[in-house]
Coordinates of C-alpha atoms in Angstrom, one line a residue:
Chain A
M124 CA 55.9 252.3 -30.2
L125 CA 55.4 254.3 -33.4
F126 CA 53.6 257.1 -31.6
S127 CA 56.3 257.2 -28.9
K128 CA 59.0 257.8 -31.4
L129 CA 57.1 260.4 -33.5
C130 CA 56.1 262.3 -30.4
Q131 CA 59.7 262.5 -29.1
V132 CA 61.2 263.6 -32.4
A133 CA 58.5 266.2 -33.0
T134 CA 58.7 267.8 -29.6
Y135 CA 62.5 268.0 -29.6
T136 CA 62.4 269.5 -33.1
S137 CA 60.1 272.2 -31.9
L138 CA 62.4 272.8 -29.0
L139 CA 65.4 273.4 -31.3
L140 CA 63.5 275.5 -33.7
I141 CA 61.7 277.7 -31.2
G142 CA 63.9 277.7 -28.2
S143 CA 62.8 279.9 -25.3
S144 CA 60.7 282.1 -27.6
V145 CA 57.8 279.7 -27.5
T146 CA 54.7 281.2 -25.9
N147 CA 51.7 279.4 -24.6
A148 CA 49.3 281.0 -27.0
A149 CA 46.2 279.0 -26.0
Q150 CA 43.6 281.2 -24.4
A151 CA 42.4 280.3 -20.9
T152 CA 38.7 279.2 -20.8
Q153 CA 36.2 281.2 -18.7
A154 CA 36.4 278.5 -16.0
Q155 CA 40.2 278.8 -15.9
L156 CA 40.0 282.6 -15.7
A157 CA 37.6 282.3 -12.8
N158 CA 39.9 279.8 -11.1
Q159 CA 42.9 282.2 -11.6
G160 CA 40.9 284.9 -9.8
R161 CA 39.4 283.1 -6.9
T162 CA 41.2 282.1 -3.6
V163 CA 41.7 278.3 -3.6
H164 CA 41.7 276.7 -0.1
M165 CA 44.0 273.7 -0.4
G166 CA 44.3 271.1 2.3
I167 CA 47.0 268.4 2.6
I168 CA 46.7 265.6 5.2
L169 CA 49.7 264.8 7.3
F170 CA 50.1 261.6 9.4
P171 CA 53.1 259.7 10.9
G172 CA 54.8 257.7 8.1
F173 CA 53.7 260.0 5.2
E174 CA 55.7 259.7 2.1
P175 CA 57.5 263.0 1.6
L176 CA 57.4 263.2 -2.2
D177 CA 53.7 262.3 -2.2
I178 CA 53.2 265.7 -0.6
I179 CA 56.0 267.8 -2.0
G180 CA 55.7 266.5 -5.6
P181 CA 52.3 268.1 -6.0
L182 CA 52.9 271.0 -3.5
E183 CA 56.1 272.2 -5.2
F184 CA 54.1 273.1 -8.3
I185 CA 51.1 274.5 -6.3
F186 CA 53.6 276.6 -4.3
S187 CA 55.1 277.9 -7.6
V188 CA 51.7 278.7 -9.1
S189 CA 50.7 280.5 -5.8
E190 CA 53.1 283.2 -6.7
K191 CA 50.6 284.4 -9.3
F192 CA 47.2 283.0 -8.3
P193 CA 45.7 283.1 -4.8
I194 CA 46.1 279.8 -2.9
K195 CA 45.8 279.2 0.8
L196 CA 47.5 276.1 2.2
Y197 CA 46.3 274.1 5.2
M198 CA 48.6 271.3 6.4
I199 CA 46.2 269.2 8.4
A200 CA 46.9 266.6 11.2
D201 CA 45.7 265.3 14.5
Q202 CA 47.3 268.3 16.1
V203 CA 49.3 271.3 15.1
G204 CA 53.1 270.8 15.1
A205 CA 55.7 268.5 13.6
V206 CA 54.7 265.3 11.9
S207 CA 57.4 262.8 10.9
A208 CA 57.7 260.9 7.7
V209 CA 59.4 258.1 9.6
P210 CA 56.8 255.3 9.9
P211 CA 55.9 253.9 13.3
G212 CA 58.3 251.1 14.2
R213 CA 61.1 252.2 11.8
A214 CA 62.9 254.8 13.9
H215 CA 66.2 254.0 12.1
M216 CA 64.9 255.6 8.9
A217 CA 66.1 259.1 7.8
G218 CA 63.0 261.1 7.1
P219 CA 62.0 264.7 7.4
Q220 CA 59.4 266.3 9.6
F221 CA 56.7 268.7 8.2
L222 CA 54.7 271.2 10.2
A223 CA 51.0 270.8 10.6
T224 CA 49.3 274.2 10.7
H225 CA 45.7 273.0 11.2
T226 CA 43.8 270.1 12.8
F227 CA 41.0 267.9 11.6
Q228 CA 38.8 269.9 13.9
N229 CA 39.7 273.5 13.0
T230 CA 40.4 273.4 9.2
P231 CA 38.1 275.8 7.4
K232 CA 36.1 274.9 4.3
L233 CA 38.3 273.5 1.6
N234 CA 38.1 273.6 -2.2
I235 CA 40.8 270.9 -2.8
L236 CA 42.0 268.1 -0.4
L237 CA 45.0 266.0 -1.1
K238 CA 45.6 262.7 0.7
P239 CA 49.2 261.5 0.3
G240 CA 50.3 257.9 0.9
G241 CA 53.1 256.3 2.8
M242 CA 53.9 253.4 5.0
G243 CA 51.9 255.0 7.8
D244 CA 48.7 254.1 5.8
I245 CA 49.4 250.4 6.6
S246 CA 49.9 251.2 10.3
M247 CA 46.7 253.2 10.4
V248 CA 44.6 250.5 8.7
E249 CA 46.1 247.8 10.9
A250 CA 45.5 249.9 14.1
G251 CA 41.9 250.6 13.0
N252 CA 42.6 254.3 13.0
T253 CA 39.7 255.9 11.0
V254 CA 40.3 259.6 11.8
I255 CA 41.5 260.4 8.2
E256 CA 38.8 258.4 6.6
N257 CA 36.2 260.1 8.7
F258 CA 37.6 263.6 7.8
I259 CA 37.4 262.7 4.1
K260 CA 33.9 261.5 4.5
Q261 CA 32.9 264.7 6.4
R262 CA 34.5 267.0 3.8
Y263 CA 33.7 265.2 0.6
D264 CA 30.6 267.2 -0.3
E265 CA 32.2 270.6 0.2
L266 CA 35.2 269.8 -2.0
D267 CA 35.6 270.8 -5.6
Y268 CA 38.4 268.2 -5.9
L269 CA 39.7 265.3 -3.9
M270 CA 43.1 264.0 -4.8
S271 CA 45.3 261.1 -3.6
V272 CA 48.8 260.0 -4.3
C273 CA 50.2 256.5 -4.0
T274 CA 48.6 254.4 -1.2
G275 CA 46.7 257.6 -0.1
S276 CA 43.8 256.2 -2.1
V277 CA 43.3 253.6 0.6
S278 CA 41.7 256.3 2.8
L279 CA 39.4 257.4 0.0
A280 CA 38.4 253.8 -0.6
R281 CA 37.7 253.2 3.1
A282 CA 35.8 256.5 3.3
G283 CA 33.5 255.1 0.7
V284 CA 34.0 257.9 -1.8
L285 CA 35.4 255.7 -4.5
K286 CA 32.3 253.5 -4.8
G287 CA 31.7 253.0 -8.6
K288 CA 34.5 255.4 -9.5
R289 CA 37.6 254.7 -11.6
A290 CA 40.8 255.1 -9.5
T291 CA 44.4 254.0 -9.3
T292 CA 47.1 253.6 -6.7
N293 CA 50.7 252.5 -6.0
K294 CA 51.6 249.5 -8.2
R295 CA 53.8 247.7 -5.7
L296 CA 51.0 247.7 -3.1
Y297 CA 48.2 247.4 -5.6
N298 CA 46.7 244.3 -4.2
W299 CA 46.7 245.6 -0.6
V300 CA 45.1 249.0 -1.5
T301 CA 42.5 247.6 -3.9
S302 CA 41.5 244.9 -1.3
N303 CA 40.5 247.9 0.9
G304 CA 38.1 249.2 -1.8
P305 CA 36.3 246.4 -3.5
D306 CA 33.5 248.7 -4.7
A307 CA 35.9 250.9 -6.8
N308 CA 36.8 250.4 -10.5
W309 CA 40.5 250.1 -10.1
V310 CA 42.6 250.8 -13.2
P311 CA 45.8 248.6 -13.2
S312 CA 47.7 250.6 -15.8
A313 CA 47.5 254.3 -15.2
R314 CA 49.9 257.0 -14.1
W315 CA 46.8 258.7 -12.8
V316 CA 43.0 258.6 -13.1
E317 CA 40.4 261.3 -13.1
D318 CA 36.8 260.5 -12.4
G319 CA 34.6 263.5 -11.7
K320 CA 36.0 265.4 -8.9
V321 CA 38.3 262.6 -7.7
W322 CA 41.8 262.4 -9.0
T323 CA 44.0 259.5 -7.9
S324 CA 47.6 258.8 -8.9
S325 CA 49.9 255.9 -9.0
G326 CA 52.9 255.6 -6.6
V327 CA 54.9 258.6 -5.2
A328 CA 56.5 260.2 -8.2
A329 CA 53.3 259.8 -10.3
G330 CA 51.7 262.6 -8.2
M331 CA 53.8 265.1 -10.1
D332 CA 52.4 264.1 -13.4
M333 CA 48.9 264.1 -12.1
T334 CA 49.5 267.6 -10.7
Y335 CA 50.6 268.9 -14.1
A336 CA 47.4 267.5 -15.7
F337 CA 45.3 268.9 -12.9
L338 CA 46.8 272.4 -12.8
K339 CA 46.7 272.7 -16.6
M340 CA 43.0 271.8 -16.5
F341 CA 42.4 274.1 -13.6
Y342 CA 44.4 277.2 -14.5
G343 CA 45.2 276.7 -18.2
D344 CA 48.5 276.6 -20.2
T345 CA 49.9 279.4 -18.0
V346 CA 51.2 276.7 -15.6
N347 CA 53.6 275.5 -18.3
E348 CA 56.0 278.2 -17.4
N349 CA 56.0 277.0 -13.8
F350 CA 56.9 273.5 -14.8
N351 CA 59.6 274.7 -17.1
T352 CA 61.1 277.0 -14.3
L353 CA 61.1 274.0 -12.0
E354 CA 62.7 271.9 -14.9
Y355 CA 60.1 269.1 -14.6
A356 CA 59.1 267.5 -17.9
P357 CA 55.7 265.9 -17.1
L358 CA 54.4 262.6 -18.5
L359 CA 51.4 263.7 -20.6
D360 CA 49.6 260.4 -21.2
S361 CA 47.9 259.1 -18.1
R362 CA 47.7 255.6 -19.5
T363 CA 51.6 255.3 -19.7
D364 CA 52.4 253.2 -16.7
P365 CA 55.6 251.1 -17.1
F366 CA 55.5 250.4 -13.3
A367 CA 52.4 248.3 -13.7
I368 CA 54.8 246.0 -15.6
V369 CA 57.7 246.4 -13.2
H370 CA 55.4 245.3 -10.4
N371 CA 53.5 242.8 -12.5
V372 CA 50.0 244.1 -11.7
T373 CA 47.2 241.7 -12.7
G374 CA 45.1 242.9 -15.6
R375 CA 47.6 245.5 -16.7
D376 CA 47.5 246.9 -20.2
D377 CA 50.9 247.0 -21.9
G378 CA 49.7 248.9 -25.0
N379 CA 50.2 252.4 -23.9
L380 CA 53.9 252.8 -23.2
T381 CA 54.4 256.1 -25.0
S382 CA 56.8 257.6 -22.5
C383 CA 56.4 261.1 -24.0
V384 CA 58.4 263.1 -21.6
T385 CA 59.2 266.6 -22.7
P386 CA 59.2 270.1 -21.3
A387 CA 55.6 271.4 -20.8
G388 CA 54.2 273.2 -23.8
F389 CA 56.6 271.7 -26.4
Chain B
M78 CA 67.9 261.3 -32.1
L79 CA 68.9 257.8 -33.3
F80 CA 70.3 256.8 -29.9
S81 CA 67.2 258.2 -28.2
K82 CA 64.9 256.0 -30.3
L83 CA 67.0 252.9 -30.0
C84 CA 67.2 253.3 -26.2
Q85 CA 63.5 253.7 -25.7
V86 CA 62.5 250.7 -27.9
A87 CA 65.1 248.5 -26.3
T88 CA 64.2 249.3 -22.7
Y89 CA 60.5 248.9 -23.2
T90 CA 61.1 245.6 -25.0
S91 CA 63.0 244.4 -22.0
L92 CA 60.2 245.5 -19.8
L93 CA 57.6 243.5 -21.7
L94 CA 59.8 240.5 -22.0
I95 CA 61.0 240.3 -18.5
G96 CA 58.4 242.1 -16.5
S97 CA 58.8 242.2 -12.8
S98 CA 61.1 239.1 -12.7
V99 CA 64.1 241.2 -13.7
T100 CA 66.8 241.3 -11.0
N101 CA 69.7 243.6 -10.6
A102 CA 72.4 241.0 -11.1
A103 CA 75.3 243.3 -11.1
Q104 CA 77.6 242.8 -8.1
A105 CA 78.3 245.6 -5.8
T106 CA 81.9 246.8 -5.7
Q107 CA 84.0 246.6 -2.5
A108 CA 83.5 250.4 -2.1
Q109 CA 79.7 250.0 -2.5
L110 CA 79.6 247.2 0.0
A111 CA 81.6 249.3 2.5
N112 CA 79.1 252.2 2.0
Q113 CA 76.2 249.8 2.6
G114 CA 77.7 248.8 5.9
R115 CA 78.8 252.2 7.3
T116 CA 76.6 254.9 8.9
V117 CA 76.3 257.8 6.6
H118 CA 75.8 261.2 8.3
M119 CA 73.8 263.3 5.8
G120 CA 73.2 267.0 6.3
I121 CA 70.6 269.2 4.5
I122 CA 70.7 273.0 4.8
L123 CA 67.4 274.8 5.5
F124 CA 66.8 278.5 5.1
P125 CA 63.8 280.8 4.6
G126 CA 62.7 280.5 1.0
F127 CA 64.1 277.1 0.3
E128 CA 62.6 275.3 -2.7
P129 CA 60.7 272.3 -1.3
L130 CA 61.4 269.8 -4.1
D131 CA 65.2 270.7 -4.1
I132 CA 65.2 269.0 -0.7
I133 CA 62.5 266.3 -0.9
G134 CA 63.5 265.2 -4.4
P135 CA 66.8 263.8 -3.2
L136 CA 65.6 263.1 0.4
E137 CA 62.7 260.9 -0.7
F138 CA 65.1 258.5 -2.3
I139 CA 67.6 258.7 0.6
F140 CA 64.7 258.1 3.0
S141 CA 63.7 255.0 1.1
V142 CA 67.3 253.7 1.0
S143 CA 67.7 254.3 4.7
E144 CA 65.3 251.4 5.3
K145 CA 68.1 249.0 4.4
F146 CA 71.4 251.0 4.9
P147 CA 72.2 253.1 7.9
I148 CA 71.8 256.9 7.3
K149 CA 71.5 259.6 9.9
L150 CA 69.8 262.8 8.8
Y151 CA 70.6 266.3 10.0
M152 CA 68.2 269.2 8.9
I153 CA 70.4 272.2 9.6
A154 CA 69.4 275.9 10.0
D155 CA 70.2 279.0 12.0
Q156 CA 68.1 277.5 14.8
V157 CA 66.2 274.4 15.6
G158 CA 62.5 274.5 14.6
A159 CA 60.2 275.3 11.7
V160 CA 61.7 276.9 8.5
S161 CA 59.3 278.1 5.8
A162 CA 59.7 277.6 2.1
V163 CA 57.8 280.9 1.6
P164 CA 60.5 283.4 0.5
P165 CA 61.0 286.7 2.4
G166 CA 58.6 289.3 1.1
R167 CA 56.2 286.8 -0.5
A168 CA 53.9 285.9 2.3
H169 CA 51.0 285.3 -0.1
M170 CA 52.7 282.1 -1.4
A171 CA 51.4 278.6 -0.3
G172 CA 54.5 276.9 1.0
P173 CA 55.3 274.2 3.5
Q174 CA 57.4 274.4 6.7
F175 CA 60.1 271.8 7.4
L176 CA 61.6 271.2 10.8
A177 CA 65.3 272.0 11.4
T178 CA 66.8 269.4 13.9
H179 CA 70.3 270.9 14.2
T180 CA 72.0 274.3 13.9
F181 CA 75.2 275.4 12.0
Q182 CA 76.9 275.3 15.4
N183 CA 75.9 271.9 16.8
T184 CA 75.8 269.6 13.7
P185 CA 78.3 266.8 14.2
K186 CA 80.8 265.7 11.5
L187 CA 79.1 265.0 8.2
N188 CA 79.8 262.7 5.3
I189 CA 77.4 264.3 2.8
L190 CA 76.1 267.8 2.7
L191 CA 73.3 269.0 0.4
K192 CA 72.6 272.6 -0.3
P193 CA 69.2 273.2 -1.9
G194 CA 68.2 276.3 -3.8
G195 CA 65.2 278.5 -3.8
M196 CA 64.3 282.2 -3.9
G197 CA 65.8 282.6 -0.5
D198 CA 69.2 282.3 -2.1
I199 CA 68.6 285.7 -3.8
S200 CA 67.5 287.3 -0.6
M201 CA 70.6 286.0 1.3
V202 CA 73.0 287.2 -1.4
E203 CA 71.3 290.6 -1.5
A204 CA 71.4 290.9 2.3
G205 CA 75.0 289.9 2.5
N206 CA 74.1 286.9 4.7
T207 CA 77.1 284.6 4.5
V208 CA 76.2 282.1 7.2
I209 CA 75.6 279.2 4.8
E210 CA 78.7 280.0 2.7
N211 CA 80.8 280.0 5.9
F212 CA 79.3 276.7 7.0
I213 CA 80.1 275.1 3.7
K214 CA 83.7 276.5 3.8
Q215 CA 84.2 275.2 7.3
R216 CA 82.9 271.7 6.6
Y217 CA 84.2 271.2 3.1
D218 CA 87.3 269.2 4.0
E219 CA 85.5 266.8 6.3
L220 CA 82.9 265.9 3.6
D221 CA 83.0 262.9 1.3
Y222 CA 80.5 264.6 -0.9
L223 CA 79.0 268.1 -1.3
M224 CA 75.9 268.4 -3.4
S225 CA 73.7 271.2 -4.5
V226 CA 70.4 271.4 -6.3
C227 CA 69.2 274.4 -8.5
T228 CA 70.4 277.8 -7.3
G229 CA 71.9 276.0 -4.2
S230 CA 75.2 276.1 -6.1
V231 CA 75.4 279.8 -5.5
S232 CA 76.4 279.1 -1.9
L233 CA 79.1 276.6 -3.1
A234 CA 80.4 279.2 -5.6
R235 CA 80.6 282.0 -3.0
A236 CA 82.2 279.6 -0.5
G237 CA 85.0 279.3 -3.0
V238 CA 84.8 275.5 -3.3
L239 CA 83.9 275.5 -7.0
K240 CA 87.1 277.2 -8.0
G241 CA 88.4 275.4 -11.2
K242 CA 85.6 272.8 -10.9
R243 CA 82.9 271.8 -13.4
A244 CA 79.4 272.6 -12.1
T245 CA 75.9 273.4 -13.2
T246 CA 72.9 275.2 -11.8
N247 CA 69.3 276.3 -12.5
K248 CA 68.9 277.2 -16.2
R249 CA 66.4 280.1 -15.7
L250 CA 68.7 281.9 -13.2
Y251 CA 71.9 280.6 -14.9
N252 CA 73.4 284.1 -15.5
W253 CA 72.7 285.2 -11.9
V254 CA 74.2 282.1 -10.3
T255 CA 77.2 281.9 -12.6
S256 CA 78.0 285.6 -12.1
N257 CA 78.5 284.7 -8.4
G258 CA 81.1 282.1 -9.3
P259 CA 83.4 283.4 -12.0
D260 CA 86.2 281.0 -11.1
A261 CA 84.1 277.9 -11.7
N262 CA 83.8 276.0 -15.0
W263 CA 80.0 276.2 -15.5
V264 CA 78.4 273.7 -17.9
P265 CA 75.5 275.2 -19.7
S266 CA 73.8 272.0 -20.9
A267 CA 73.8 269.4 -18.0
R268 CA 71.1 267.8 -15.9
W269 CA 73.8 267.4 -13.4
V270 CA 77.6 267.6 -13.1
E271 CA 80.0 265.5 -11.0
D272 CA 83.5 266.8 -10.4
G273 CA 85.4 265.0 -7.7
K274 CA 83.4 265.1 -4.5
V275 CA 81.2 267.9 -5.7
W276 CA 77.9 267.1 -7.4
T277 CA 75.7 270.0 -8.7
S278 CA 72.3 269.7 -10.4
S279 CA 70.3 271.9 -12.7
G280 CA 67.0 273.3 -11.5
V281 CA 64.6 271.8 -8.9
A282 CA 63.4 268.5 -10.5
A283 CA 66.9 267.7 -11.8
G284 CA 68.0 266.9 -8.2
M285 CA 66.1 263.6 -8.5
D286 CA 68.1 262.5 -11.5
M287 CA 71.4 263.5 -9.9
T288 CA 70.3 261.6 -6.8
Y289 CA 69.7 258.4 -8.8
A290 CA 73.2 258.6 -10.3
F291 CA 74.7 259.4 -7.0
L292 CA 73.0 256.6 -5.0
K293 CA 73.7 254.1 -7.7
M294 CA 77.4 255.1 -7.6
F295 CA 77.5 255.0 -3.8
Y296 CA 75.4 251.9 -3.0
G297 CA 75.2 250.0 -6.3
D298 CA 72.3 248.7 -8.4
T299 CA 70.4 247.7 -5.2
V300 CA 68.9 251.3 -5.3
N301 CA 67.1 250.4 -8.5
E302 CA 64.4 248.7 -6.5
N303 CA 63.9 251.9 -4.4
F304 CA 63.4 254.0 -7.5
N305 CA 60.9 251.5 -8.9
T306 CA 59.0 251.3 -5.7
L307 CA 58.8 255.1 -5.7
E308 CA 57.8 254.9 -9.4
Y309 CA 60.4 257.4 -10.5
A310 CA 62.0 256.8 -13.9
P311 CA 65.3 258.7 -13.8
L312 CA 67.0 260.4 -16.7
L313 CA 70.2 258.5 -17.1
D314 CA 72.3 260.8 -19.3
S315 CA 73.5 263.8 -17.4
R316 CA 74.1 265.7 -20.7
T317 CA 70.4 265.6 -21.6
D318 CA 69.2 269.1 -20.7
P319 CA 66.2 270.4 -22.8
F320 CA 65.8 273.2 -20.2
A321 CA 69.0 274.8 -21.4
I322 CA 67.1 275.3 -24.6
V323 CA 63.8 276.3 -23.0
H324 CA 65.7 279.0 -21.1
N325 CA 68.0 279.8 -23.9
V326 CA 71.3 279.4 -22.0
T327 CA 74.3 280.9 -23.8
G328 CA 76.8 278.3 -24.9
R329 CA 74.4 275.4 -24.6
D330 CA 75.0 272.1 -26.4
D331 CA 71.9 270.9 -28.3
G332 CA 73.5 267.6 -29.3
N333 CA 72.6 265.4 -26.4
L334 CA 68.8 265.3 -26.1
T335 CA 68.5 261.6 -25.6
S336 CA 65.6 261.8 -23.1
C337 CA 66.0 258.2 -22.1
V338 CA 63.5 258.0 -19.3
T339 CA 62.7 254.4 -18.2
P340 CA 62.3 252.5 -14.9
A341 CA 65.7 252.0 -13.2
G342 CA 67.5 248.9 -14.2
F343 CA 65.6 248.4 -17.5

């Protein structure tokens, strides 16, 4: 609790003192400069019943950053065309349709692959549909980074790429997801988890906080201005996970509720 | 600052004491019960260069709530089909395409209309394209609520429906938007503003906080479980707007930086 309060007072004091004149003075590393200069091929998997914010949370910030650094986007599904967020069997729901631009067959080599979650994950597992798991398994070695949001980690687990790795997932469906990946080291209290090239986030909105940490690592502090333009104050401490409490996840750690949410760079 | 600290300690204490057994005991009002029972016709305007999270921030929560309450969604554009978030003239950017299901001509009567923002707003104003402003003007009287996110308020202002009303907008483009609506009462420090049936939010991510306040007003505390399932901790105080400081908005009020971000209902 003490750190939480100190953090908040300190950051807001700096806001009031410095205002918009603050600059992100930290130098980019050589690796970050190289990332800024190379074209990143980014794939996002679409499937019926995807969770819209699992995709657009991360993609909003990637879209913004793509104004200054080269990123090519591949929206990947069974076939090119519209894919609905409305889950199979729930036609009464009011969900958007996103356009798939590539298929599991014709997507070129990727640097980063994101697997979102959604109620469609449950439908696919129940139907024994392994097309996404197979795609992840096929592409794993070529990727620099593999990311999932929410229940999206179920596909990573079933593809076998979480074996021995630390990972997290949606906290309401924690038991269901983790039962699909008994060989992973699941972290009950985590907004997101990074283990080598695999980044997994907790449910839905957590994907935005993971994306801030990821883009800051990948491109450097220059991404702070994107998050401030988009008026998103990211959670900075990946261990802060009040939703593990809300959903009463077994084995949770209640010691890290810092909730330090402030504009990026302050 | 004092309120901020008290708020945070109190809410986290309640989380630790009560855990997932907390219930939203507050009774819904008669108006909220009526809203839960009626079919809500919800329109969202699409245009080239829309900001993805301006739409999916609010829509993610509306989508979730539509599992239990009847909502019909209309994605509205010039013509049915794919609409790109990539702004005119910025083909190098990595943005998604959303599917428009209805046109400005064939959309039935709406209860709620949402106008997102995005760089496309600037293109439209510069090109003298008034199709969206005209649609808002035509539909204003039939609406129960008109909402905008980010620069989306520029269309409301130019449609003339903000005359004499309190409103807010994106803080980085605050001067541009407000110069398009000299007869509105713009609020420099606000995460969102409600004035009668018009709700306007600050930039991009602020649309999610406005949507929590709106859905809680409209349906009652029952929406808390949706926000907790989606692991989004909304900002509860509409006056808390650190981004007015980040972007140095003239006339800002620095006295309301409570930053009380906790799971809904705690």
